[in-house]
Tab-separated table of C-alpha atoms in Angstrom:
chain	number	residue	atom	x	y	z
D	56	SER	CA	26.064	9.582	-37.604
D	57	ALA	CA	23.847	10.732	-34.759
D	58	VAL	CA	20.213	10.587	-33.912
D	59	ILE	CA	18.745	13.754	-32.478
D	60	SER	CA	15.393	14.446	-30.887
D	61	GLN	CA	13.898	17.723	-29.961
D	62	LYS	CA	11.075	18.701	-27.606
D	63	PRO	CA	8.570	20.096	-28.106
D	64	SER	CA	7.991	19.407	-31.889
D	65	ARG	CA	5.728	22.476	-32.042
D	66	ASP	CA	4.170	25.036	-29.785
D	67	ILE	CA	1.980	28.100	-29.904
D	68	CYS	CA	2.864	30.793	-27.381
D	69	GLN	CA	1.730	34.114	-26.240
D	70	ARG	CA	3.961	37.219	-26.725
D	71	GLY	CA	6.039	38.085	-23.703
D	72	THR	CA	6.411	34.466	-22.549
D	73	SER	CA	9.484	32.196	-22.808
D	74	LEU	CA	9.839	28.732	-24.249
D	75	THR	CA	12.656	26.248	-23.663
D	76	ILE	CA	13.507	23.793	-26.423
D	77	GLN	CA	15.361	20.567	-25.565
D	78	CYS	CA	17.799	18.730	-27.817
D	79	GLN	CA	18.889	15.285	-26.947
D	80	VAL	CA	21.543	13.266	-28.920
D	81	ASP	CA	21.980	9.516	-28.790
D	82	SER	CA	25.845	9.790	-28.459
D	83	GLN	CA	28.349	12.148	-26.799
D	84	VAL	CA	29.296	15.043	-28.976
D	85	THR	CA	31.475	18.102	-28.449
D	86	MET	CA	29.955	20.491	-30.868
D	87	MET	CA	26.258	21.354	-30.880
D	88	PHE	CA	24.601	24.100	-32.822
D	89	TRP	CA	21.297	25.963	-32.651
D	90	TYR	CA	19.777	27.378	-35.885
D	91	ARG	CA	16.668	29.414	-36.695
D	92	GLN	CA	14.793	28.979	-39.904
D	93	GLN	CA	12.283	31.764	-40.348
D	94	PRO	CA	9.198	31.070	-42.563
D	95	GLY	CA	10.289	30.501	-46.200
D	96	GLN	CA	13.907	31.229	-45.472
D	97	SER	CA	17.185	29.566	-45.008
D	98	LEU	CA	18.887	28.447	-41.818
D	99	THR	CA	20.762	31.025	-39.701
D	100	LEU	CA	23.098	29.962	-36.953
D	101	ILE	CA	22.116	31.315	-33.569
D	102	ALA	CA	24.992	29.978	-31.469
D	103	THR	CA	27.456	27.150	-30.927
D	104	ALA	CA	27.132	25.263	-27.616
D	105	ASN	CA	30.174	23.285	-26.461
D	106	GLN	CA	30.136	21.438	-23.189
D	107	GLY	CA	32.005	23.120	-20.368
D	108	SER	CA	32.158	26.575	-21.983
D	109	GLU	CA	29.866	29.494	-22.647
D	110	ALA	CA	27.935	29.462	-25.804
D	111	THR	CA	29.262	31.488	-28.690
D	112	TYR	CA	26.627	33.674	-30.279
D	113	GLU	CA	26.467	34.927	-33.854
D	114	SER	CA	25.999	38.515	-34.765
D	115	GLY	CA	22.448	39.580	-34.132
D	116	PHE	CA	21.776	37.096	-31.370
D	117	VAL	CA	22.354	37.763	-27.703
D	118	ILE	CA	22.416	35.626	-24.598
D	119	ASP	CA	19.633	37.462	-22.849
D	120	LYS	CA	17.180	36.638	-25.701
D	121	PHE	CA	18.493	33.143	-26.475
D	122	PRO	CA	20.043	31.672	-23.344
D	123	ILE	CA	21.654	28.241	-23.935
D	124	SER	CA	22.524	25.492	-21.522
D	125	ARG	CA	24.856	22.550	-22.309
D	126	PRO	CA	25.029	20.522	-19.082
D	127	ASN	CA	26.574	17.430	-20.632
D	128	LEU	CA	27.791	15.883	-23.925
D	129	THR	CA	24.346	14.662	-25.018
D	130	PHE	CA	21.947	17.407	-24.141
D	131	SER	CA	21.339	21.106	-24.735
D	132	THR	CA	18.486	23.617	-24.318
D	133	LEU	CA	17.695	26.827	-26.104
D	134	THR	CA	15.329	29.291	-24.497
D	135	VAL	CA	13.502	31.892	-26.558
D	136	SER	CA	12.827	34.741	-24.062
D	137	ASN	CA	10.224	37.442	-24.075
D	138	MET	CA	8.775	36.212	-27.257
D	139	SER	CA	7.212	38.346	-30.019
D	140	PRO	CA	5.665	37.263	-33.334
D	141	GLU	CA	8.938	37.874	-35.079
D	142	ASP	CA	10.317	34.874	-33.179
D	143	SER	CA	7.925	32.594	-35.020
D	144	SER	CA	10.319	30.169	-36.730
D	145	ILE	CA	11.541	26.578	-36.762
D	146	TYR	CA	14.420	26.076	-34.369
D	147	LEU	CA	16.819	23.283	-35.097
D	148	CYS	CA	19.670	21.835	-33.235
D	149	SER	CA	22.539	19.991	-34.848
D	150	VAL	CA	25.706	18.160	-34.019
D	151	GLU	CA	29.021	17.562	-35.667
D	152	PRO	CA	29.991	14.133	-34.100
D	153	THR	CA	33.653	14.124	-35.072
D	154	GLY	CA	34.383	17.520	-33.563
D	155	MET	CA	36.668	18.285	-36.460
D	156	GLY	CA	34.565	21.143	-37.889
D	157	TYR	CA	34.626	19.965	-41.520
D	158	ASN	CA	32.345	17.043	-41.444
D	159	GLU	CA	28.611	17.011	-41.951
D	160	GLN	CA	26.237	18.188	-39.295
D	161	PHE	CA	23.214	16.036	-38.277
D	162	PHE	CA	20.064	17.895	-37.589
D	163	GLY	CA	17.165	17.359	-35.248
D	164	PRO	CA	13.598	17.386	-36.583
D	165	GLY	CA	13.118	20.986	-35.491
D	166	THR	CA	10.697	22.831	-33.206
D	167	ARG	CA	8.063	24.861	-34.952
D	168	LEU	CA	7.225	27.883	-32.818
D	169	THR	CA	4.287	30.216	-33.408
D	170	VAL	CA	4.072	33.355	-31.275
D	171	LEU	CA	0.705	35.112	-31.143
J	161	ALA	CA	33.444	36.048	-44.434
J	162	GLN	CA	31.865	33.121	-46.204
J	163	SER	CA	28.703	33.077	-48.233
J	164	VAL	CA	26.636	30.782	-50.390
J	165	ALA	CA	24.324	31.681	-53.306
J	166	GLN	CA	21.621	29.571	-54.819
J	167	PRO	CA	20.414	31.582	-57.736
J	168	GLU	CA	17.189	29.714	-58.319
J	169	ASP	CA	14.369	29.886	-55.852
J	170	GLN	CA	12.594	26.991	-57.570
J	171	VAL	CA	13.460	24.357	-60.174
J	172	ASN	CA	10.797	22.513	-62.039
J	173	VAL	CA	11.637	19.279	-63.822
J	174	ALA	CA	9.655	16.396	-65.367
J	175	GLU	CA	10.051	12.990	-63.754
J	176	GLY	CA	12.905	11.112	-65.544
J	177	ASN	CA	14.646	14.201	-66.711
J	178	PRO	CA	18.028	15.358	-65.422
J	179	LEU	CA	17.906	17.620	-62.318
J	180	THR	CA	20.460	20.321	-61.550
J	181	VAL	CA	20.425	22.680	-58.533
J	182	LYS	CA	23.018	25.403	-58.690
J	183	CYS	CA	25.245	26.615	-55.926
J	184	THR	CA	28.161	29.109	-55.815
J	185	TYR	CA	30.264	29.977	-52.805
J	186	SER	CA	32.619	32.659	-51.530
J	187	VAL	CA	35.271	31.878	-48.872
J	188	SER	CA	38.744	33.079	-48.011
J	189	GLY	CA	40.345	29.712	-47.936
J	190	ASN	CA	39.731	26.109	-48.935
J	191	PRO	CA	36.016	25.316	-48.672
J	192	TYR	CA	34.158	22.255	-47.368
J	193	LEU	CA	30.944	22.033	-49.181
J	194	PHE	CA	27.678	20.252	-48.329
J	195	TRP	CA	24.217	19.602	-49.744
J	196	TYR	CA	21.205	18.947	-47.508
J	197	VAL	CA	17.623	18.247	-48.350
J	198	GLN	CA	14.563	19.195	-46.313
J	199	TYR	CA	11.271	17.391	-46.772
J	200	PRO	CA	8.011	19.098	-45.537
J	201	ASN	CA	7.823	19.153	-41.705
J	202	ARG	CA	11.149	17.314	-41.440
J	203	GLY	CA	14.667	18.295	-40.356
J	204	LEU	CA	17.568	18.550	-42.760
J	205	GLN	CA	19.094	15.405	-44.177
J	206	PHE	CA	22.645	15.188	-45.313
J	207	LEU	CA	23.031	14.306	-49.027
J	208	LEU	CA	26.751	14.633	-49.778
J	209	LYS	CA	29.902	16.628	-49.106
J	210	TYR	CA	33.149	17.723	-50.730
J	211	ILE	CA	36.182	17.911	-48.481
J	212	THR	CA	39.165	17.026	-50.689
J	213	GLY	CA	40.021	14.678	-53.533
J	214	ASP	CA	37.803	13.920	-56.572
J	215	ASN	CA	35.844	16.841	-57.727
J	216	LEU	CA	32.869	14.703	-58.447
J	217	VAL	CA	31.273	13.387	-55.329
J	218	LYS	CA	28.429	10.899	-55.015
J	219	GLY	CA	25.865	10.852	-52.250
J	220	SER	CA	22.560	9.498	-51.116
J	221	TYR	CA	19.470	8.808	-53.320
J	222	GLY	CA	21.468	8.902	-56.608
J	223	PHE	CA	22.620	12.530	-56.143
J	224	GLU	CA	26.029	13.750	-57.129
J	225	ALA	CA	27.776	17.150	-57.109
J	226	GLU	CA	30.843	18.575	-58.915
J	227	PHE	CA	33.252	20.851	-57.192
J	228	ASN	CA	34.629	23.538	-59.578
J	229	LYS	CA	37.264	25.679	-57.884
J	230	SER	CA	37.771	28.063	-60.775
J	231	GLN	CA	33.988	28.780	-61.033
J	232	THR	CA	33.544	28.568	-57.146
J	233	SER	CA	30.618	26.321	-57.768
J	234	PHE	CA	29.124	23.119	-56.311
J	235	HIS	CA	26.116	22.166	-58.447
J	236	LEU	CA	23.959	19.262	-57.321
J	237	LYS	CA	22.852	16.844	-60.029
J	238	LYS	CA	20.727	13.743	-60.488
J	239	PRO	CA	20.571	12.039	-63.904
J	240	SER	CA	16.910	11.072	-63.596
J	241	ALA	CA	14.633	12.898	-61.190
J	242	LEU	CA	11.850	11.166	-59.235
J	243	VAL	CA	8.624	12.763	-57.909
J	244	SER	CA	9.842	11.833	-54.453
J	245	ASP	CA	12.808	14.204	-54.947
J	246	SER	CA	10.444	17.170	-54.609
J	247	ALA	CA	11.823	19.012	-51.621
J	248	LEU	CA	13.856	22.032	-50.445
J	249	TYR	CA	17.613	21.766	-51.053
J	250	PHE	CA	20.277	23.678	-49.279
J	251	CYS	CA	23.922	24.219	-50.220
J	252	ALA	CA	26.254	24.963	-47.348
J	253	VAL	CA	29.939	25.865	-46.786
J	254	THR	CA	32.435	25.958	-43.952
J	255	LEU	CA	36.202	26.630	-43.728
J	256	GLY	CA	36.366	23.570	-41.593
J	257	ALA	CA	38.311	24.652	-38.549
J	258	ALA	CA	37.036	23.074	-35.354
J	259	GLY	CA	33.965	25.169	-34.333
J	260	ASN	CA	33.789	26.966	-37.640
J	261	LYS	CA	30.220	27.710	-38.591
J	262	LEU	CA	28.190	26.313	-41.489
J	263	THR	CA	26.797	28.944	-43.775
J	264	PHE	CA	23.703	28.040	-45.713
J	265	GLY	CA	22.488	29.234	-49.066
J	266	GLY	CA	18.989	30.528	-49.388
J	267	GLY	CA	17.565	27.137	-50.597
J	268	THR	CA	16.047	25.909	-53.843
J	269	ARG	CA	12.689	24.307	-54.012
J	270	VAL	CA	12.596	21.402	-56.418
J	271	LEU	CA	9.337	20.261	-57.936
J	272	VAL	CA	9.359	17.135	-59.978
J	273	LYS	CA	6.179	16.654	-61.969
J	274	PRO	CA	4.947	13.251	-63.034
């Protein structure tokens, strides 16, 4: 298993600004993921962030809007850039500790973002 | 492409009664299936998974799920529901290759009434 923390837990931001969300894991992991959960909806994968390589973005998500850093095996950041009210969501990071791709992912508590 | 369907937005059940949350999937290969639960203002918690082997898998908090390949289903069950089981439940699927993404269903809200 893995214990994951996220900062901030919630924030209220003005449109046009940017917010960087931090994800810290208590062990070294290869695979980290960032998800978005819009109000009342399911989780949608934004990107996969592996240490030492560029993040891989899913259809509909671009690096200019959601830049990701993965400086080491225990930490990642997701930035939500030039925010609009449509970006109001819960953002979650997760890890798959074994790196095998078929085992369960462990999720952080999420960052609840409200854009005014 | 892979997809997951949870046909019920909400399931209401009386405490002590059996609970079933339905999930069907579509993948072009052998699926790896998961159930997660989300309590209010909390992240997702892993309940159970099917990778291979017995079609009936047991997980946390007394939950179990049955993998049915012919019906492409992975329904979540609990013999006797508790009020504390009230939460949002997500089914998810992956094909399992390293780096392969996890695709979630739309979620089912479970309300267990005393």
